[in-house]
mmCIF file of C-alpha atoms in Angstrom:
data_model
loop_
_atom_site.group_PDB
_atom_site.id
_atom_site.type_symbol
_atom_site.label_atom_id
_atom_site.label_comp_id
_atom_site.label_asym_id
_atom_site.label_seq_id
_atom_site.Cartn_x
_atom_site.Cartn_y
_atom_site.Cartn_z
ATOM 1 C CA MET A 1 8.492 18.208 26.794
ATOM 2 C CA ASN A 2 6.592 18.566 23.562
ATOM 3 C CA LEU A 3 7.942 20.300 20.551
ATOM 4 C CA GLU A 4 6.542 23.815 20.336
ATOM 5 C CA PHE A 5 4.674 23.416 17.157
ATOM 6 C CA GLU A 6 2.525 26.144 15.769
ATOM 7 C CA SER A 7 3.371 26.259 12.097
ATOM 8 C CA GLN A 8 0.278 26.586 9.961
ATOM 9 C CA ASP A 9 2.326 26.581 6.766
ATOM 10 C CA PRO A 10 0.321 24.274 4.495
ATOM 11 C CA LEU A 11 3.487 22.866 2.936
ATOM 12 C CA VAL A 12 4.767 21.838 6.364
ATOM 13 C CA GLN A 13 1.401 20.339 7.296
ATOM 14 C CA TYR A 14 1.328 18.450 3.995
ATOM 15 C CA CYS A 15 4.857 17.103 4.440
ATOM 16 C CA LEU A 16 3.903 15.969 7.929
ATOM 17 C CA LEU A 17 0.798 14.229 6.593
ATOM 18 C CA LEU A 18 2.884 12.282 4.093
ATOM 19 C CA ALA A 19 5.687 11.597 6.564
ATOM 20 C CA ASP A 20 3.416 10.586 9.432
ATOM 21 C CA ASN A 21 1.463 8.191 7.206
ATOM 22 C CA VAL A 22 4.528 6.159 6.377
ATOM 23 C CA LEU A 23 6.272 6.490 9.732
ATOM 24 C CA ILE A 24 3.273 5.161 11.660
ATOM 25 C CA LEU A 25 2.599 2.380 9.167
ATOM 26 C CA GLY A 26 6.298 1.480 9.257
ATOM 27 C CA GLN A 27 6.190 1.331 13.040
ATOM 28 C CA ARG A 28 3.111 -0.901 12.900
ATOM 29 C CA LEU A 29 4.740 -3.289 10.416
ATOM 30 C CA GLY A 30 7.889 -3.321 12.539
ATOM 31 C CA GLU A 31 5.801 -4.856 15.310
ATOM 32 C CA TRP A 32 5.682 -8.012 13.189
ATOM 33 C CA CYS A 33 9.445 -8.466 13.500
ATOM 34 C CA GLY A 34 9.989 -11.931 14.898
ATOM 35 C CA HIS A 35 6.255 -12.727 14.812
ATOM 36 C CA GLY A 36 5.510 -13.190 11.098
ATOM 37 C CA PRO A 37 3.515 -16.243 10.056
ATOM 38 C CA THR A 38 6.552 -17.565 8.174
ATOM 39 C CA LEU A 39 10.175 -16.459 8.077
ATOM 40 C CA GLU A 40 9.730 -15.126 4.546
ATOM 41 C CA GLN A 41 6.672 -12.989 5.384
ATOM 42 C CA ASP A 42 8.371 -11.782 8.537
ATOM 43 C CA ILE A 43 11.261 -10.468 6.461
ATOM 44 C CA ALA A 44 8.940 -9.032 3.800
ATOM 45 C CA LEU A 45 6.903 -7.035 6.333
ATOM 46 C CA THR A 46 9.975 -5.691 8.083
ATOM 47 C CA ASN A 47 11.496 -4.810 4.686
ATOM 48 C CA PHE A 48 8.391 -2.712 4.067
ATOM 49 C CA ALA A 49 8.727 -1.168 7.522
ATOM 50 C CA LEU A 50 12.228 -0.019 6.604
ATOM 51 C CA ASP A 51 11.054 1.279 3.213
ATOM 52 C CA PHE A 52 8.421 3.361 4.980
ATOM 53 C CA VAL A 53 10.704 4.740 7.691
ATOM 54 C CA GLY A 54 13.166 5.683 4.942
ATOM 55 C CA GLN A 55 10.439 7.470 2.999
ATOM 56 C CA SER A 56 9.262 9.323 6.104
ATOM 57 C CA ARG A 57 12.753 10.713 6.654
ATOM 58 C CA LEU A 58 12.722 12.396 3.236
ATOM 59 C CA TYR A 59 9.505 14.268 4.041
ATOM 60 C CA TYR A 60 10.592 15.147 7.601
ATOM 61 C CA GLN A 61 13.911 16.494 6.362
ATOM 62 C CA TYR A 62 12.081 18.694 3.894
ATOM 63 C CA ALA A 63 9.605 19.933 6.524
ATOM 64 C CA ALA A 64 12.480 20.653 8.931
ATOM 65 C CA GLU A 65 14.282 22.680 6.262
ATOM 66 C CA VAL A 66 11.164 24.752 5.610
ATOM 67 C CA LEU A 67 10.689 25.310 9.349
ATOM 68 C CA GLY A 68 14.355 26.095 10.011
ATOM 69 C CA ASN A 69 16.127 25.902 13.376
ATOM 70 C CA PRO A 70 15.680 24.290 15.835
ATOM 71 C CA HIS A 71 13.582 21.737 13.952
ATOM 72 C CA SER A 72 15.042 18.538 12.581
ATOM 73 C CA GLU A 73 13.742 15.275 11.168
ATOM 74 C CA ASP A 74 14.258 13.750 14.614
ATOM 75 C CA SER A 75 12.439 16.440 16.571
ATOM 76 C CA LEU A 76 9.492 16.206 14.180
ATOM 77 C CA ALA A 77 9.256 12.443 14.576
ATOM 78 C CA PHE A 78 10.040 12.131 18.257
ATOM 79 C CA LEU A 79 8.771 15.252 19.990
ATOM 80 C CA ARG A 80 5.304 15.882 18.610
ATOM 81 C CA ASP A 81 2.312 14.611 20.531
ATOM 82 C CA VAL A 82 -0.813 12.937 19.131
ATOM 83 C CA PRO A 83 -2.787 16.045 18.022
ATOM 84 C CA ALA A 84 0.212 17.303 16.007
ATOM 85 C CA TYR A 85 0.346 14.084 13.983
ATOM 86 C CA ASN A 86 -1.416 14.289 10.615
ATOM 87 C CA ASN A 87 -1.480 10.643 9.534
ATOM 88 C CA ILE A 88 -4.709 9.076 8.289
ATOM 89 C CA GLN A 89 -6.433 6.841 10.812
ATOM 90 C CA LEU A 90 -6.022 3.718 8.674
ATOM 91 C CA VAL A 91 -2.289 3.383 9.305
ATOM 92 C CA GLU A 92 -2.556 3.501 13.099
ATOM 93 C CA GLN A 93 -5.008 0.583 13.289
ATOM 94 C CA SER A 94 -3.554 -2.409 15.111
ATOM 95 C CA ASN A 95 -2.021 -5.434 13.399
ATOM 96 C CA ARG A 96 -4.270 -8.066 15.012
ATOM 97 C CA ASP A 97 -3.753 -10.995 12.639
ATOM 98 C CA PHE A 98 -2.102 -11.391 9.236
ATOM 99 C CA ALA A 99 -5.418 -10.893 7.395
ATOM 100 C CA GLN A 100 -6.035 -7.561 9.139
ATOM 101 C CA THR A 101 -2.460 -6.480 8.404
ATOM 102 C CA ILE A 102 -2.780 -7.408 4.726
ATOM 103 C CA ILE A 103 -6.112 -5.633 4.240
ATOM 104 C CA ARG A 104 -4.760 -2.513 5.957
ATOM 105 C CA GLN A 105 -1.704 -2.729 3.723
ATOM 106 C CA PHE A 106 -3.695 -3.167 0.543
ATOM 107 C CA LEU A 107 -6.049 -0.295 1.388
ATOM 108 C CA PHE A 108 -2.979 1.870 1.916
ATOM 109 C CA ASP A 109 -0.926 0.667 -1.065
ATOM 110 C CA SER A 110 -3.859 0.887 -3.492
ATOM 111 C CA TRP A 111 -4.024 4.599 -2.667
ATOM 112 C CA HIS A 112 -0.281 5.213 -2.125
ATOM 113 C CA TYR A 113 0.816 3.969 -5.539
ATOM 114 C CA TYR A 114 -1.556 6.151 -7.576
ATOM 115 C CA PHE A 115 -0.896 9.026 -5.228
ATOM 116 C CA LEU A 116 2.869 8.906 -5.809
ATOM 117 C CA GLU A 117 2.324 8.481 -9.518
ATOM 118 C CA GLN A 118 0.726 11.947 -9.499
ATOM 119 C CA LEU A 119 3.035 13.467 -6.887
ATOM 120 C CA GLN A 120 5.874 12.925 -9.360
ATOM 121 C CA HIS A 121 4.298 15.744 -11.373
ATOM 122 C CA SER A 122 4.051 18.109 -8.414
ATOM 123 C CA GLY A 123 5.038 21.721 -8.976
ATOM 124 C CA ASP A 124 7.287 21.311 -5.934
ATOM 125 C CA GLU A 125 10.535 19.771 -7.198
ATOM 126 C CA ARG A 126 11.489 18.306 -3.863
ATOM 127 C CA LEU A 127 8.181 16.461 -3.441
ATOM 128 C CA SER A 128 8.292 15.250 -7.010
ATOM 129 C CA ALA A 129 11.814 13.848 -6.444
ATOM 130 C CA ILE A 130 10.739 12.058 -3.252
ATOM 131 C CA ALA A 131 7.787 10.542 -5.138
ATOM 132 C CA ALA A 132 10.010 9.335 -7.981
ATOM 133 C CA LYS A 133 12.313 7.646 -5.494
ATOM 134 C CA SER A 134 9.552 6.083 -3.383
ATOM 135 C CA ILE A 135 7.286 4.776 -6.108
ATOM 136 C CA LYS A 136 9.600 1.886 -6.998
ATOM 137 C CA GLU A 137 9.325 0.528 -3.472
ATOM 138 C CA VAL A 138 5.612 1.153 -3.407
ATOM 139 C CA ALA A 139 5.031 -0.660 -6.707
ATOM 140 C CA TYR A 140 6.366 -3.772 -5.005
ATOM 141 C CA HIS A 141 4.270 -3.165 -1.867
ATOM 142 C CA LEU A 142 1.138 -3.009 -4.007
ATOM 143 C CA ARG A 143 2.079 -6.169 -5.853
ATOM 144 C CA PHE A 144 2.697 -7.978 -2.566
ATOM 145 C CA SER A 145 -0.458 -6.873 -0.766
ATOM 146 C CA SER A 146 -2.634 -7.458 -3.868
ATOM 147 C CA GLU A 147 -1.193 -10.942 -4.222
ATOM 148 C CA TRP A 148 -1.862 -11.815 -0.584
ATOM 149 C CA THR A 149 -5.350 -10.298 -0.635
ATOM 150 C CA ILE A 150 -6.260 -12.584 -3.527
ATOM 151 C CA ARG A 151 -4.452 -15.580 -2.084
ATOM 152 C CA LEU A 152 -6.136 -15.397 1.312
ATOM 153 C CA GLY A 153 -9.509 -14.039 0.160
ATOM 154 C CA ASP A 154 -9.812 -16.805 -2.412
ATOM 155 C CA GLY A 155 -8.046 -19.323 -0.175
ATOM 156 C CA THR A 156 -9.570 -21.613 2.422
ATOM 157 C CA GLU A 157 -12.918 -21.068 4.108
ATOM 158 C CA GLU A 158 -11.083 -19.903 7.228
ATOM 159 C CA SER A 159 -8.762 -17.451 5.426
ATOM 160 C CA HIS A 160 -11.695 -16.039 3.447
ATOM 161 C CA LYS A 161 -13.647 -15.484 6.650
ATOM 162 C CA LYS A 162 -10.738 -13.668 8.286
ATOM 163 C CA MET A 163 -10.132 -11.487 5.229
ATOM 164 C CA GLN A 164 -13.793 -10.519 4.924
ATOM 165 C CA ALA A 165 -13.890 -9.670 8.633
ATOM 166 C CA ALA A 166 -10.772 -7.535 8.227
ATOM 167 C CA LEU A 167 -12.222 -5.728 5.221
ATOM 168 C CA ASN A 168 -15.507 -5.092 7.033
ATOM 169 C CA ARG A 169 -13.623 -3.653 10.002
ATOM 170 C CA LEU A 170 -11.116 -1.502 8.113
ATOM 171 C CA TRP A 171 -13.341 -0.316 5.268
ATOM 172 C CA VAL A 172 -14.511 2.654 7.336
ATOM 173 C CA PHE A 173 -10.912 3.968 7.195
ATOM 174 C CA SER A 174 -10.527 3.440 3.457
ATOM 175 C CA GLN A 175 -11.679 6.827 2.164
ATOM 176 C CA GLU A 176 -9.785 9.301 4.320
ATOM 177 C CA SER A 177 -6.755 9.179 2.041
ATOM 178 C CA LEU A 178 -8.983 10.411 -0.808
ATOM 179 C CA ASN A 179 -10.564 13.273 1.097
ATOM 180 C CA PRO A 180 -8.427 16.424 1.218
ATOM 181 C CA ALA A 181 -7.750 18.387 4.407
ATOM 182 C CA ASP A 182 -7.860 22.202 4.258
ATOM 183 C CA TYR A 183 -4.094 22.587 3.919
ATOM 184 C CA GLU A 184 -4.152 19.953 1.190
ATOM 185 C CA SER A 185 -6.847 21.744 -0.812
ATOM 186 C CA GLU A 186 -4.845 24.939 -0.604
ATOM 187 C CA LEU A 187 -1.803 23.196 -2.093
ATOM 188 C CA ILE A 188 -3.885 21.409 -4.703
ATOM 189 C CA SER A 189 -4.965 24.786 -6.060
ATOM 190 C CA LYS A 190 -1.276 25.730 -6.336
ATOM 191 C CA GLY A 191 -0.387 22.563 -8.235
ATOM 192 C CA ILE A 192 1.782 21.255 -5.391
ATOM 193 C CA ALA A 193 -0.399 18.633 -3.717
ATOM 194 C CA VAL A 194 -1.944 15.719 -5.568
ATOM 195 C CA ASP A 195 -5.487 16.406 -6.703
ATOM 196 C CA LEU A 196 -7.165 13.477 -4.968
ATOM 197 C CA ALA A 197 -10.285 13.763 -7.138
ATOM 198 C CA GLN A 198 -8.074 12.849 -10.094
ATOM 199 C CA ILE A 199 -6.852 9.575 -8.629
ATOM 200 C CA SER A 200 -9.966 8.400 -6.803
ATOM 201 C CA ALA A 201 -11.360 6.544 -9.829
ATOM 202 C CA LYS A 202 -8.104 4.617 -10.319
ATOM 203 C CA VAL A 203 -7.946 3.737 -6.632
ATOM 204 C CA ALA A 204 -11.552 2.548 -6.580
ATOM 205 C CA GLN A 205 -11.015 0.525 -9.744
ATOM 206 C CA LYS A 206 -7.929 -1.225 -8.389
ATOM 207 C CA ARG A 207 -9.641 -2.049 -5.103
ATOM 208 C CA LYS A 208 -12.716 -3.352 -6.889
ATOM 209 C CA ALA A 209 -10.660 -5.541 -9.236
ATOM 210 C CA ILE A 210 -8.556 -7.086 -6.485
ATOM 211 C CA PHE A 211 -11.463 -7.643 -4.089
ATOM 212 C CA GLU A 212 -13.438 -9.267 -6.883
ATOM 213 C CA GLU A 213 -10.596 -11.609 -7.706
ATOM 214 C CA ALA A 214 -10.231 -12.314 -3.996
ATOM 215 C CA THR A 215 -13.975 -13.126 -3.837
ATOM 216 C CA LEU A 216 -14.376 -10.524 -1.088
ATOM 217 C CA ASN A 217 -17.486 -8.359 -0.811
ATOM 218 C CA MET A 218 -16.725 -4.692 -0.848
ATOM 219 C CA PRO A 219 -18.892 -3.070 1.830
ATOM 220 C CA GLU A 220 -21.076 -0.084 1.018
ATOM 221 C CA LEU A 221 -19.336 3.250 1.170
ATOM 222 C CA ILE A 222 -20.401 5.213 4.191
ATOM 223 C CA PRO A 223 -20.021 8.960 4.547
ATOM 224 C CA PHE A 224 -17.263 8.885 7.128
ATOM 225 C CA PHE A 225 -13.800 10.045 6.261
ATOM 226 C CA GLY A 226 -11.910 10.156 9.523
ATOM 227 C CA ASN A 227 -10.068 13.200 10.730
ATOM 228 C CA GLY A 228 -6.532 11.956 11.219
ATOM 229 C CA LYS A 229 -5.264 14.538 8.751
ATOM 230 C CA LYS A 230 -6.482 17.238 11.125
ATOM 231 C CA GLY A 231 -4.835 15.659 14.143
ATOM 232 C CA LEU A 232 -7.857 13.764 15.476
ATOM 233 C CA HIS A 233 -6.871 10.166 16.058
ATOM 234 C CA THR A 234 -8.216 6.864 17.263
ATOM 235 C CA GLU A 235 -7.126 5.527 20.636
ATOM 236 C CA HIS A 236 -4.213 3.630 19.056
ATOM 237 C CA LEU A 237 -1.883 6.460 18.106
ATOM 238 C CA GLY A 238 -1.002 7.435 21.676
ATOM 239 C CA PHE A 239 0.228 3.917 22.387
ATOM 240 C CA ILE A 240 2.284 3.837 19.192
ATOM 241 C CA LEU A 241 3.961 7.139 20.026
ATOM 242 C CA THR A 242 4.647 5.988 23.574
ATOM 243 C CA GLU A 243 6.790 3.204 22.154
ATOM 244 C CA LEU A 244 8.175 5.117 19.196
ATOM 245 C CA GLN A 245 9.221 8.145 21.223
ATOM 246 C CA TYR A 246 10.263 6.447 24.449
ATOM 247 C CA MET A 247 14.017 6.931 24.150
ATOM 248 C CA GLN A 248 13.850 10.638 23.303
ATOM 249 C CA ARG A 249 11.292 11.265 26.030
ATOM 250 C CA ALA A 250 13.251 9.385 28.687
ATOM 251 C CA TYR A 251 16.693 10.635 27.611
ATOM 252 C CA PRO A 252 16.177 13.982 25.830
ATOM 253 C CA GLY A 253 18.749 14.604 23.139
ATOM 254 C CA LEU A 254 20.041 11.036 23.258
ATOM 255 C CA GLN A 255 22.204 10.073 20.290
ATOM 256 C CA TRP A 256 23.445 6.687 19.183
ATOM 257 C CA MET B 1 -2.294 -24.435 5.022
ATOM 258 C CA SER B 2 0.743 -24.371 7.273
ATOM 259 C CA ALA B 3 4.253 -23.545 6.173
ATOM 260 C CA GLU B 4 5.310 -27.132 6.788
ATOM 261 C CA GLU B 5 3.108 -28.226 3.887
ATOM 262 C CA TRP B 6 4.527 -25.688 1.477
ATOM 263 C CA PRO B 7 6.955 -27.159 -1.029
ATOM 264 C CA LEU B 8 10.635 -26.283 -0.994
ATOM 265 C CA PHE B 9 12.073 -24.115 -3.763
ATOM 266 C CA GLU B 10 15.690 -23.572 -4.758
ATOM 267 C CA VAL B 11 16.656 -19.989 -5.509
ATOM 268 C CA PHE B 12 19.167 -18.889 -8.133
ATOM 269 C CA ILE B 13 20.321 -15.291 -8.345
ATOM 270 C CA ARG B 14 22.267 -13.492 -11.021
ATOM 271 C CA SER B 15 24.331 -10.672 -9.585
ATOM 272 C CA LYS B 16 24.912 -7.453 -11.492
ATOM 273 C CA SER B 17 28.394 -8.445 -12.554
ATOM 274 C CA GLY B 18 27.682 -12.160 -12.791
ATOM 275 C CA LEU B 19 27.185 -13.875 -16.091
ATOM 276 C CA HIS B 20 24.986 -16.667 -14.851
ATOM 277 C CA HIS B 21 22.625 -17.490 -12.040
ATOM 278 C CA LYS B 22 24.168 -18.960 -8.912
ATOM 279 C CA HIS B 23 22.457 -21.032 -6.294
ATOM 280 C CA ALA B 24 21.626 -18.695 -3.383
ATOM 281 C CA GLY B 25 19.639 -20.956 -1.074
ATOM 282 C CA SER B 26 16.186 -22.362 -0.645
ATOM 283 C CA LEU B 27 12.839 -21.372 0.826
ATOM 284 C CA HIS B 28 9.274 -22.530 1.261
ATOM 285 C CA ALA B 29 6.392 -21.107 -0.732
ATOM 286 C CA ALA B 30 2.906 -22.144 -1.820
ATOM 287 C CA ASP B 31 3.681 -21.668 -5.514
ATOM 288 C CA ALA B 32 6.222 -20.202 -7.919
ATOM 289 C CA THR B 33 4.807 -16.658 -7.752
ATOM 290 C CA MET B 34 5.127 -16.598 -3.989
ATOM 291 C CA ALA B 35 8.550 -18.216 -4.213
ATOM 292 C CA LEU B 36 9.780 -15.401 -6.474
ATOM 293 C CA GLU B 37 8.481 -12.749 -4.083
ATOM 294 C CA ASN B 38 9.884 -14.538 -1.062
ATOM 295 C CA ALA B 39 13.228 -14.874 -2.819
ATOM 296 C CA ARG B 40 13.207 -11.171 -3.582
ATOM 297 C CA ASP B 41 12.549 -10.374 0.070
ATOM 298 C CA VAL B 42 14.935 -12.894 1.579
ATOM 299 C CA TYR B 43 17.854 -13.042 -0.858
ATOM 300 C CA THR B 44 18.126 -9.683 -2.632
ATOM 301 C CA ARG B 45 17.829 -7.229 0.254
ATOM 302 C CA ARG B 46 21.463 -6.183 -0.063
ATOM 303 C CA GLN B 47 21.472 -5.692 -3.828
ATOM 304 C CA GLU B 48 22.631 -9.229 -4.448
ATOM 305 C CA GLY B 49 20.909 -9.585 -7.754
ATOM 306 C CA VAL B 50 19.256 -8.362 -10.911
ATOM 307 C CA SER B 51 17.506 -11.582 -11.851
ATOM 308 C CA ILE B 52 15.952 -14.463 -9.922
ATOM 309 C CA TRP B 53 15.112 -18.024 -10.891
ATOM 310 C CA VAL B 54 13.190 -20.365 -8.631
ATOM 311 C CA VAL B 55 12.568 -24.035 -9.171
ATOM 312 C CA GLU B 56 10.796 -26.508 -6.994
ATOM 313 C CA SER B 57 13.473 -28.601 -5.338
ATOM 314 C CA LYS B 58 11.784 -31.855 -6.329
ATOM 315 C CA HIS B 59 12.450 -31.068 -9.990
ATOM 316 C CA ILE B 60 16.189 -31.079 -9.477
ATOM 317 C CA ALA B 61 17.874 -34.423 -10.109
ATOM 318 C CA ALA B 62 21.063 -34.623 -8.073
ATOM 319 C CA SER B 63 24.014 -36.952 -8.013
ATOM 320 C CA ASP B 64 24.231 -39.215 -5.001
ATOM 321 C CA PRO B 65 27.228 -38.574 -2.720
ATOM 322 C CA ALA B 66 27.574 -42.349 -2.428
ATOM 323 C CA ASP B 67 28.306 -42.456 -6.136
ATOM 324 C CA SER B 68 31.061 -39.921 -5.955
ATOM 325 C CA ASP B 69 33.865 -42.433 -6.426
ATOM 326 C CA ALA B 70 32.320 -43.787 -9.586
ATOM 327 C CA PHE B 71 31.300 -40.346 -10.807
ATOM 328 C CA PHE B 72 34.310 -38.189 -10.096
ATOM 329 C CA GLU B 73 37.318 -40.288 -9.165
ATOM 330 C CA PRO B 74 38.127 -41.478 -12.732
ATOM 331 C CA ALA B 75 38.775 -37.885 -13.877
ATOM 332 C CA LYS B 76 41.498 -37.325 -11.322
ATOM 333 C CA ASP B 77 44.409 -39.003 -13.154
ATOM 334 C CA LYS B 78 43.460 -37.751 -16.588
ATOM 335 C CA ILE B 79 45.202 -34.424 -16.466
ATOM 336 C CA TYR B 80 45.715 -34.569 -20.244
ATOM 337 C CA ARG B 81 42.111 -33.422 -20.508
ATOM 338 C CA HIS B 82 43.222 -29.963 -19.426
ATOM 339 C CA PRO B 83 44.589 -27.851 -22.267
ATOM 340 C CA THR B 84 47.428 -26.728 -19.995
ATOM 341 C CA PHE B 85 48.810 -30.271 -20.173
ATOM 342 C CA TYR B 86 50.133 -29.619 -23.661
ATOM 343 C CA ASP B 87 53.230 -27.658 -24.602
ATOM 344 C CA LEU B 88 52.422 -25.288 -27.380
ATOM 345 C CA PRO B 89 54.934 -23.940 -29.882
ATOM 346 C CA ASP B 90 55.828 -20.282 -29.290
ATOM 347 C CA GLU B 91 54.546 -19.363 -32.730
ATOM 348 C CA LEU B 92 51.033 -20.068 -31.564
ATOM 349 C CA LYS B 93 49.809 -16.934 -29.899
ATOM 350 C CA HIS B 94 46.534 -16.069 -28.232
ATOM 351 C CA MET B 95 45.689 -19.579 -27.132
#
């Protein structure tokens, strides 16, 4: 049974966008548990997964409060189907190898950090508090993924090749985070959502600097933004939700 | 480069209440920067520390357990090296 979900409240849609981004990325990183290239990286990636799941809860709780009964953070995470998810398409892309995971992470972090920096000044006190709490974790994420992008991009011939291939593949998903959805634009005009136009230069600059240091070629920008924010997803999200939501689907209302 | 080829680092952590860094364990890393980040991820997940030192294990000179008799045994019967060995007059306070 899917959650009856018809709220068009832009604030709810925006909270879900922010929550879904980090929940899905957290779930993806969690897949590395026990499979990391070294023990230390295994722990680092699963630490990030927990950071992200923790962040998602803050947004879901807020959305659930705005929606009121019978919604809860759990029902929002576990009972919505693919088209009701608002995450950008980047975060649902599969892990493949460590290079692909690192590029995906850097493309996310290099947006996420500057995004939260601005969200701290949101006219919505709750969102601004969540941003202030999250940005400390995210500052470390950005440091980690920048470091590894440089290390592997400017590493061996083999690591460089894998990183360039990852960048070429994932680049198409790199701009969606900077392109506002309708509900986002509405909140931007009210001073609640982050004005993405204001951070896009910083994001581009950071990416350019790190890719240059990593000796990676930044592909040409192409006019494709992805439509994850509107609920249109790549083939991956359904599989992620199948795993993520299994317990609540099989045993509705299960608690532990 | 495989993890087996990465050098070993020793990790020292200073806890919030601690005055000095204590040995927390060791890990492998390609260089000191990575060692610091790895140490942060592996050894400070439960708020164990506010400061981290890492040093490549090969830079630590250690005493040889085989030398322990020569190194440490002679101190055993020299309890007069502890201040508590001496009786102090009552007039001396705050010692």
